[in-house]
Amino acid sequence: MIACAACVGLAACSETSSTPSPEPAGFADRIAPLAAERCDGCHATAPGGSMAAYRTARSLVTPGKPDESLYYTLPARHPAAWGDAAGLVRAWIEAGAPE
Ligand code: HEC
């Protein structure tokens, strides 16, 4: 982990890594735990689906464009917000919303 953090974004990283996941800022690692904690109190049983599920999140995201992604901007009059995690969610979308 430490070695990989030093070369985030470098293709060379995947040559020395034996893990199948080349994305250090992926949804499962970084976003899902936050969504489970901050969103699924309301959304876990909502018709739209859990906000901690990649498929749900991905359907609400335009990769590379956080300001056009409902998952980041949230609907008008929405009762909750990302708060201090907003920067992380924004960075994930800007990175192409990797799983
Ligand atoms: C306090 C309850 C509550 C929490 C917590 C909450 N939401 Fe919501 N959310 C709602 C409600 C209610 C709606 C429906 C609003 C409407 O349709 O006007 C909604 C709608 C949405 C929508 C519109 C699309 C859809 O699937 O309905 C998105 C996207 C969304 N929420 C994302 C999130 C995210 C991301 C989080 C965590 C940061 C979150 N919500 C946390 C209550 C909540």
Short mmCIF file of N, CA, C and O and ligand atoms in Angstrom, two decimals:
data_model
loop_
_atom_site.label_atom_id
_atom_site.label_comp_id
_atom_site.label_asym_id
_atom_site.label_seq_id
_atom_site.Cartn_x
_atom_site.Cartn_y
_atom_site.Cartn_z
N MET A 1 0.83 -1.20 0.00
CA MET A 1 0.00 0.00 0.00
C MET A 1 0.86 1.25 0.00
O MET A 1 0.65 2.17 -0.75
N ILE A 2 1.85 1.29 0.86
CA ILE A 2 2.67 2.50 0.97
C ILE A 2 3.44 2.74 -0.32
O ILE A 2 3.49 3.83 -0.85
N ALA A 3 4.03 1.66 -0.84
CA ALA A 3 4.79 1.79 -2.08
C ALA A 3 3.88 2.25 -3.21
O ALA A 3 4.26 3.09 -4.02
N CYS A 4 2.66 1.73 -3.24
CA CYS A 4 1.75 2.06 -4.33
C CYS A 4 1.28 3.51 -4.23
O CYS A 4 1.09 4.18 -5.23
N ALA A 5 1.12 4.01 -3.00
CA ALA A 5 0.66 5.38 -2.82
C ALA A 5 1.66 6.36 -3.40
O ALA A 5 1.31 7.47 -3.80
N ALA A 6 2.91 5.94 -3.47
CA ALA A 6 3.96 6.82 -3.98
C ALA A 6 3.90 6.95 -5.50
O ALA A 6 4.47 7.86 -6.06
N CYS A 7 3.21 6.00 -6.15
CA CYS A 7 3.19 6.07 -7.61
C CYS A 7 1.77 6.03 -8.13
O CYS A 7 1.47 5.42 -9.13
N VAL A 8 0.87 6.69 -7.43
CA VAL A 8 -0.52 6.75 -7.85
C VAL A 8 -0.61 7.34 -9.25
O VAL A 8 -0.01 8.36 -9.54
N GLY A 9 -1.33 6.67 -10.11
CA GLY A 9 -1.53 7.20 -11.45
C GLY A 9 -0.47 6.76 -12.44
O GLY A 9 -0.62 6.99 -13.62
N LEU A 10 0.58 6.13 -11.98
CA LEU A 10 1.62 5.68 -12.89
C LEU A 10 1.34 4.26 -13.36
O LEU A 10 1.07 3.37 -12.56
N ALA A 11 1.41 4.06 -14.66
CA ALA A 11 1.14 2.75 -15.21
C ALA A 11 2.15 1.73 -14.68
O ALA A 11 1.84 0.55 -14.56
N ALA A 12 3.35 2.19 -14.37
CA ALA A 12 4.40 1.29 -13.90
C ALA A 12 3.97 0.54 -12.64
O ALA A 12 4.46 -0.54 -12.35
N CYS A 13 3.04 1.13 -11.92
CA CYS A 13 2.59 0.54 -10.67
C CYS A 13 2.03 -0.86 -10.87
O CYS A 13 2.25 -1.74 -10.07
N SER A 14 1.31 -1.04 -11.95
CA SER A 14 0.65 -2.32 -12.16
C SER A 14 1.66 -3.42 -12.51
O SER A 14 1.35 -4.59 -12.39
N GLU A 15 2.86 -3.04 -12.95
CA GLU A 15 3.85 -4.05 -13.30
C GLU A 15 4.43 -4.74 -12.07
O GLU A 15 4.79 -5.89 -12.11
N THR A 16 4.49 -3.99 -10.98
CA THR A 16 5.09 -4.56 -9.78
C THR A 16 4.03 -5.05 -8.80
O THR A 16 4.34 -5.75 -7.86
N SER A 17 2.78 -4.66 -9.01
CA SER A 17 1.72 -5.05 -8.09
C SER A 17 1.10 -6.38 -8.50
O SER A 17 0.89 -6.63 -9.68
N SER A 18 0.81 -7.21 -7.53
CA SER A 18 0.19 -8.49 -7.84
C SER A 18 -1.32 -8.46 -7.63
O SER A 18 -2.00 -9.43 -7.89
N THR A 19 -1.83 -7.32 -7.16
CA THR A 19 -3.27 -7.23 -6.94
C THR A 19 -3.98 -7.00 -8.26
O THR A 19 -3.45 -6.32 -9.14
N PRO A 20 -5.17 -7.54 -8.42
CA PRO A 20 -5.90 -7.40 -9.68
C PRO A 20 -6.51 -6.01 -9.86
O PRO A 20 -6.92 -5.65 -10.95
N SER A 21 -6.58 -5.20 -8.79
CA SER A 21 -7.21 -3.89 -8.89
C SER A 21 -6.16 -2.79 -9.01
O SER A 21 -5.45 -2.50 -8.05
N PRO A 22 -6.03 -2.16 -10.20
CA PRO A 22 -5.01 -1.15 -10.40
C PRO A 22 -5.44 0.25 -9.96
O PRO A 22 -4.65 1.16 -9.99
N GLU A 23 -6.68 0.42 -9.53
CA GLU A 23 -7.17 1.75 -9.19
C GLU A 23 -7.09 2.01 -7.69
O GLU A 23 -7.82 1.42 -6.92
N PRO A 24 -6.18 2.91 -7.29
CA PRO A 24 -6.02 3.17 -5.86
C PRO A 24 -7.18 3.96 -5.25
O PRO A 24 -7.39 3.90 -4.06
N ALA A 25 -7.92 4.69 -6.06
CA ALA A 25 -9.00 5.51 -5.52
C ALA A 25 -10.35 4.97 -5.97
O ALA A 25 -11.25 5.71 -6.34
N GLY A 26 -10.50 3.66 -5.97
CA GLY A 26 -11.71 3.03 -6.46
C GLY A 26 -12.90 3.19 -5.53
O GLY A 26 -12.75 3.53 -4.35
N PHE A 27 -14.05 2.90 -6.07
CA PHE A 27 -15.31 3.06 -5.34
C PHE A 27 -15.34 2.18 -4.09
O PHE A 27 -15.65 2.66 -2.99
N ALA A 28 -15.02 0.91 -4.26
CA ALA A 28 -15.15 -0.04 -3.16
C ALA A 28 -14.30 0.35 -1.95
O ALA A 28 -14.73 0.26 -0.81
N ASP A 29 -13.07 0.83 -2.24
CA ASP A 29 -12.15 1.18 -1.15
C ASP A 29 -12.49 2.49 -0.47
O ASP A 29 -12.43 2.59 0.75
N ARG A 30 -12.81 3.49 -1.28
CA ARG A 30 -12.87 4.84 -0.73
C ARG A 30 -14.27 5.40 -0.56
O ARG A 30 -14.54 6.14 0.38
N ILE A 31 -15.16 5.09 -1.49
CA ILE A 31 -16.46 5.75 -1.50
C ILE A 31 -17.54 4.92 -0.81
O ILE A 31 -18.33 5.45 -0.02
N ALA A 32 -17.56 3.63 -1.09
CA ALA A 32 -18.63 2.78 -0.55
C ALA A 32 -18.76 2.87 0.98
O ALA A 32 -19.88 3.00 1.49
N PRO A 33 -17.64 2.82 1.72
CA PRO A 33 -17.78 2.91 3.19
C PRO A 33 -18.41 4.23 3.63
O PRO A 33 -19.20 4.26 4.58
N LEU A 34 -18.06 5.32 2.94
CA LEU A 34 -18.63 6.63 3.26
C LEU A 34 -20.12 6.66 2.94
O LEU A 34 -20.93 7.17 3.72
N ALA A 35 -20.48 6.12 1.80
CA ALA A 35 -21.87 6.12 1.38
C ALA A 35 -22.72 5.26 2.32
O ALA A 35 -23.84 5.62 2.66
N ALA A 36 -22.15 4.15 2.74
CA ALA A 36 -22.88 3.27 3.66
C ALA A 36 -23.19 4.02 4.95
O ALA A 36 -24.28 3.93 5.50
N GLU A 37 -22.21 4.81 5.39
CA GLU A 37 -22.35 5.52 6.65
C GLU A 37 -23.24 6.76 6.52
O GLU A 37 -24.07 7.02 7.37
N ARG A 38 -23.07 7.51 5.44
CA ARG A 38 -23.74 8.81 5.33
C ARG A 38 -25.01 8.81 4.49
O ARG A 38 -25.78 9.78 4.57
N CYS A 39 -25.19 7.83 3.67
CA CYS A 39 -26.31 7.85 2.73
C CYS A 39 -27.33 6.75 2.98
O CYS A 39 -28.51 6.94 2.81
N ASP A 40 -26.82 5.56 3.36
CA ASP A 40 -27.73 4.42 3.36
C ASP A 40 -28.66 4.35 4.56
O ASP A 40 -29.54 3.49 4.60
N GLY A 41 -28.49 5.28 5.50
CA GLY A 41 -29.49 5.37 6.55
C GLY A 41 -30.86 5.61 5.93
O GLY A 41 -31.88 5.13 6.42
N CYS A 42 -30.87 6.33 4.81
CA CYS A 42 -32.11 6.59 4.08
C CYS A 42 -32.21 5.75 2.81
O CYS A 42 -33.28 5.31 2.44
N HIS A 43 -31.08 5.54 2.12
CA HIS A 43 -31.14 4.98 0.77
C HIS A 43 -31.04 3.47 0.69
O HIS A 43 -31.32 2.91 -0.37
N ALA A 44 -30.62 2.80 1.76
CA ALA A 44 -30.44 1.35 1.68
C ALA A 44 -31.69 0.66 1.18
O ALA A 44 -31.62 -0.29 0.40
N THR A 45 -32.86 1.13 1.60
CA THR A 45 -34.11 0.47 1.22
C THR A 45 -34.91 1.30 0.22
O THR A 45 -36.05 0.98 -0.08
N ALA A 46 -34.31 2.38 -0.32
CA ALA A 46 -35.01 3.21 -1.30
C ALA A 46 -35.09 2.48 -2.64
O ALA A 46 -34.24 1.65 -2.93
N PRO A 47 -36.11 2.81 -3.45
CA PRO A 47 -36.27 2.14 -4.75
C PRO A 47 -35.05 2.30 -5.65
O PRO A 47 -34.72 1.40 -6.43
N GLY A 48 -34.36 3.45 -5.55
CA GLY A 48 -33.20 3.70 -6.40
C GLY A 48 -32.02 2.80 -6.09
O GLY A 48 -31.15 2.59 -6.92
N GLY A 49 -31.99 2.25 -4.87
CA GLY A 49 -30.91 1.35 -4.49
C GLY A 49 -29.90 1.98 -3.55
O GLY A 49 -29.86 3.20 -3.40
N SER A 50 -29.10 1.15 -2.92
CA SER A 50 -28.09 1.59 -1.97
C SER A 50 -27.06 2.50 -2.63
O SER A 50 -26.54 2.17 -3.70
N MET A 51 -26.74 3.62 -1.98
CA MET A 51 -25.72 4.53 -2.50
C MET A 51 -24.32 3.93 -2.34
O MET A 51 -23.36 4.46 -2.89
N ALA A 52 -24.21 2.85 -1.59
CA ALA A 52 -22.92 2.17 -1.42
C ALA A 52 -22.73 1.08 -2.47
O ALA A 52 -21.72 0.38 -2.46
N ALA A 53 -23.70 0.91 -3.37
CA ALA A 53 -23.58 -0.07 -4.45
C ALA A 53 -23.01 0.62 -5.68
O ALA A 53 -23.53 1.67 -6.11
N TYR A 54 -21.95 0.04 -6.27
CA TYR A 54 -21.29 0.70 -7.39
C TYR A 54 -22.28 0.94 -8.54
O TYR A 54 -22.28 1.99 -9.16
N ARG A 55 -23.14 -0.03 -8.80
CA ARG A 55 -24.07 0.10 -9.92
C ARG A 55 -24.99 1.31 -9.74
O ARG A 55 -25.27 2.04 -10.69
N THR A 56 -25.46 1.52 -8.53
CA THR A 56 -26.32 2.68 -8.26
C THR A 56 -25.53 3.97 -8.42
O THR A 56 -25.96 4.89 -9.13
N ALA A 57 -24.37 4.02 -7.77
CA ALA A 57 -23.56 5.23 -7.83
C ALA A 57 -23.20 5.58 -9.28
O ALA A 57 -23.34 6.72 -9.72
N ARG A 58 -22.78 4.55 -10.01
CA ARG A 58 -22.33 4.75 -11.40
C ARG A 58 -23.46 5.30 -12.28
O ARG A 58 -23.23 6.09 -13.18
N SER A 59 -24.69 4.90 -11.98
CA SER A 59 -25.83 5.37 -12.78
C SER A 59 -26.13 6.84 -12.50
O SER A 59 -26.88 7.48 -13.24
N LEU A 60 -25.54 7.38 -11.43
CA LEU A 60 -25.79 8.77 -11.03
C LEU A 60 -24.57 9.65 -11.30
O LEU A 60 -24.51 10.79 -10.86
N VAL A 61 -23.58 9.09 -12.02
CA VAL A 61 -22.32 9.80 -12.24
C VAL A 61 -22.03 9.95 -13.74
O VAL A 61 -22.27 9.03 -14.51
N THR A 62 -21.53 11.13 -14.12
CA THR A 62 -20.93 11.33 -15.43
C THR A 62 -19.42 11.36 -15.21
O THR A 62 -18.91 12.34 -14.66
N PRO A 63 -18.70 10.29 -15.58
CA PRO A 63 -17.27 10.23 -15.28
C PRO A 63 -16.52 11.46 -15.78
O PRO A 63 -16.73 11.91 -16.90
N GLY A 64 -15.67 12.02 -14.92
CA GLY A 64 -14.88 13.19 -15.28
C GLY A 64 -15.62 14.50 -15.05
O GLY A 64 -15.03 15.57 -15.15
N LYS A 65 -16.92 14.44 -14.76
CA LYS A 65 -17.72 15.66 -14.62
C LYS A 65 -18.55 15.66 -13.34
O LYS A 65 -19.77 15.44 -13.37
N PRO A 66 -17.89 15.91 -12.22
CA PRO A 66 -18.62 15.90 -10.94
C PRO A 66 -19.80 16.88 -10.90
O PRO A 66 -20.82 16.58 -10.30
N ASP A 67 -19.63 18.04 -11.57
CA ASP A 67 -20.71 19.03 -11.50
C ASP A 67 -21.93 18.62 -12.32
O ASP A 67 -22.99 19.25 -12.22
N GLU A 68 -21.79 17.58 -13.11
CA GLU A 68 -22.94 17.04 -13.86
C GLU A 68 -23.38 15.69 -13.29
O GLU A 68 -24.13 14.96 -13.92
N SER A 69 -22.87 15.37 -12.12
CA SER A 69 -23.17 14.08 -11.50
C SER A 69 -24.05 14.27 -10.28
O SER A 69 -23.64 14.86 -9.28
N LEU A 70 -25.26 13.73 -10.35
CA LEU A 70 -26.20 13.87 -9.26
C LEU A 70 -25.67 13.25 -7.96
O LEU A 70 -25.99 13.69 -6.87
N TYR A 71 -24.84 12.24 -8.13
CA TYR A 71 -24.25 11.56 -6.97
C TYR A 71 -23.38 12.53 -6.16
O TYR A 71 -23.24 12.39 -4.95
N TYR A 72 -22.79 13.50 -6.86
CA TYR A 72 -21.95 14.50 -6.19
C TYR A 72 -22.73 15.77 -5.83
O TYR A 72 -22.66 16.27 -4.71
N THR A 73 -23.49 16.28 -6.79
CA THR A 73 -24.20 17.54 -6.54
C THR A 73 -25.40 17.34 -5.62
O THR A 73 -25.76 18.24 -4.87
N LEU A 74 -26.01 16.18 -5.73
CA LEU A 74 -27.24 15.83 -4.99
C LEU A 74 -28.40 16.70 -5.48
O LEU A 74 -28.20 17.81 -5.95
N PRO A 75 -29.62 16.16 -5.35
CA PRO A 75 -30.78 16.90 -5.86
C PRO A 75 -31.03 18.17 -5.04
O PRO A 75 -30.59 18.27 -3.89
N ALA A 76 -31.73 19.14 -5.63
CA ALA A 76 -32.14 20.34 -4.88
C ALA A 76 -33.01 19.91 -3.70
O ALA A 76 -33.76 18.95 -3.78
N ARG A 77 -32.88 20.61 -2.60
CA ARG A 77 -33.65 20.34 -1.38
C ARG A 77 -33.39 18.94 -0.82
O ARG A 77 -34.19 18.39 -0.10
N HIS A 78 -32.25 18.36 -1.17
CA HIS A 78 -31.91 17.04 -0.63
C HIS A 78 -31.59 17.16 0.87
O HIS A 78 -30.94 18.11 1.27
N PRO A 79 -32.03 16.20 1.68
CA PRO A 79 -31.91 16.35 3.14
C PRO A 79 -30.53 16.03 3.71
O PRO A 79 -30.33 16.16 4.92
N ALA A 80 -29.54 15.62 2.88
CA ALA A 80 -28.23 15.28 3.42
C ALA A 80 -27.14 15.76 2.46
O ALA A 80 -27.44 16.14 1.33
N ALA A 81 -25.88 15.75 2.93
CA ALA A 81 -24.78 16.23 2.10
C ALA A 81 -23.54 15.37 2.34
O ALA A 81 -23.47 14.63 3.33
N TRP A 82 -22.56 15.47 1.46
CA TRP A 82 -21.31 14.73 1.62
C TRP A 82 -20.43 15.33 2.72
O TRP A 82 -19.57 14.66 3.28
N GLY A 83 -20.60 16.62 2.99
CA GLY A 83 -19.80 17.26 4.02
C GLY A 83 -18.32 17.20 3.71
O GLY A 83 -17.91 17.46 2.57
N ASP A 84 -17.51 16.80 4.70
CA ASP A 84 -16.05 16.81 4.50
C ASP A 84 -15.57 15.72 3.54
O ASP A 84 -14.40 15.67 3.21
N ALA A 85 -16.48 14.87 3.08
CA ALA A 85 -16.09 13.83 2.12
C ALA A 85 -16.31 14.29 0.68
O ALA A 85 -15.99 13.57 -0.26
N ALA A 86 -16.82 15.50 0.49
CA ALA A 86 -17.15 15.99 -0.85
C ALA A 86 -15.92 15.98 -1.77
O ALA A 86 -16.01 15.59 -2.93
N GLY A 87 -14.77 16.39 -1.24
CA GLY A 87 -13.55 16.44 -2.05
C GLY A 87 -13.15 15.07 -2.56
O GLY A 87 -12.70 14.91 -3.70
N LEU A 88 -13.33 14.06 -1.72
CA LEU A 88 -12.98 12.70 -2.09
C LEU A 88 -13.90 12.18 -3.19
O LEU A 88 -13.45 11.56 -4.16
N VAL A 89 -15.19 12.45 -3.06
CA VAL A 89 -16.16 12.01 -4.06
C VAL A 89 -15.88 12.72 -5.39
O VAL A 89 -15.89 12.12 -6.46
N ARG A 90 -15.59 14.01 -5.30
CA ARG A 90 -15.29 14.79 -6.50
C ARG A 90 -14.06 14.24 -7.21
O ARG A 90 -14.06 14.05 -8.43
N ALA A 91 -13.02 13.93 -6.44
CA ALA A 91 -11.78 13.40 -7.03
C ALA A 91 -12.03 12.04 -7.68
O ALA A 91 -11.47 11.74 -8.74
N TRP A 92 -12.89 11.24 -7.06
CA TRP A 92 -13.20 9.92 -7.62
C TRP A 92 -13.90 10.06 -8.97
O TRP A 92 -13.58 9.35 -9.93
N ILE A 93 -14.83 10.98 -9.07
CA ILE A 93 -15.55 11.20 -10.33
C ILE A 93 -14.60 11.76 -11.38
O ILE A 93 -14.61 11.35 -12.54
N GLU A 94 -13.74 12.70 -10.97
CA GLU A 94 -12.77 13.29 -11.91
C GLU A 94 -11.81 12.23 -12.43
O GLU A 94 -11.32 12.32 -13.56
N ALA A 95 -11.56 11.20 -11.62
CA ALA A 95 -10.66 10.11 -12.03
C ALA A 95 -11.36 9.11 -12.94
O ALA A 95 -10.79 8.10 -13.32
N GLY A 96 -12.65 9.37 -13.26
CA GLY A 96 -13.37 8.49 -14.16
C GLY A 96 -14.30 7.53 -13.45
O GLY A 96 -14.81 6.59 -14.07
N ALA A 97 -14.49 7.73 -12.15
CA ALA A 97 -15.40 6.90 -11.35
C ALA A 97 -15.07 5.41 -11.44
O ALA A 97 -15.92 4.59 -11.76
N PRO A 98 -13.80 5.03 -11.15
CA PRO A 98 -13.42 3.62 -11.22
C PRO A 98 -14.10 2.79 -10.14
O PRO A 98 -14.37 3.27 -9.05
N GLU A 99 -14.36 1.53 -10.49
CA GLU A 99 -15.00 0.64 -9.53
C GLU A 99 -13.98 0.22 -8.47
O GLU A 99 -14.31 -0.02 -7.34
C1 HEC B 1 -31.98 11.93 5.69
C2 HEC B 1 -32.22 10.96 4.63
C3 HEC B 1 -31.25 10.94 3.46
C4 HEC B 1 -29.89 10.78 3.50
C5 HEC B 1 -29.01 10.60 4.72
C6 HEC B 1 -29.45 10.81 2.13
N1 HEC B 1 -30.49 10.97 1.28
FE1 HEC B 1 -30.44 11.04 -0.77
N2 HEC B 1 -32.43 11.28 -0.84
C7 HEC B 1 -33.27 11.33 0.25
C8 HEC B 1 -34.63 11.57 -0.20
C9 HEC B 1 -35.85 11.71 0.70
C10 HEC B 1 -34.56 11.67 -1.62
C11 HEC B 1 -35.71 11.95 -2.58
C12 HEC B 1 -35.70 13.46 -2.81
C13 HEC B 1 -36.64 13.86 -3.91
O1 HEC B 1 -36.92 13.01 -4.76
O2 HEC B 1 -37.01 15.02 -3.92
C14 HEC B 1 -33.18 11.47 -1.98
C15 HEC B 1 -32.73 11.48 -3.29
C16 HEC B 1 -31.42 11.30 -3.66
C17 HEC B 1 -30.94 11.28 -5.03
C18 HEC B 1 -31.78 11.44 -6.27
C19 HEC B 1 -31.85 10.15 -7.07
C20 HEC B 1 -32.46 9.02 -6.30
O3 HEC B 1 -31.93 7.90 -6.36
O4 HEC B 1 -33.51 9.23 -5.66
C21 HEC B 1 -29.59 11.09 -4.96
C22 HEC B 1 -28.61 10.99 -6.12
C23 HEC B 1 -29.24 11.00 -3.57
N3 HEC B 1 -30.37 11.12 -2.80
C24 HEC B 1 -27.96 10.78 -3.12
C25 HEC B 1 -27.60 10.71 -1.79
C26 HEC B 1 -26.25 10.56 -1.33
C27 HEC B 1 -25.04 10.39 -2.25
C28 HEC B 1 -26.27 10.54 0.02
C29 HEC B 1 -25.09 10.46 0.98
C30 HEC B 1 -24.13 11.56 0.87
C31 HEC B 1 -27.67 10.69 0.44
N4 HEC B 1 -28.42 10.78 -0.69
C32 HEC B 1 -28.10 10.69 1.75
C33 HEC B 1 -32.90 11.17 1.56
C34 HEC B 1 -31.61 11.03 2.05
#
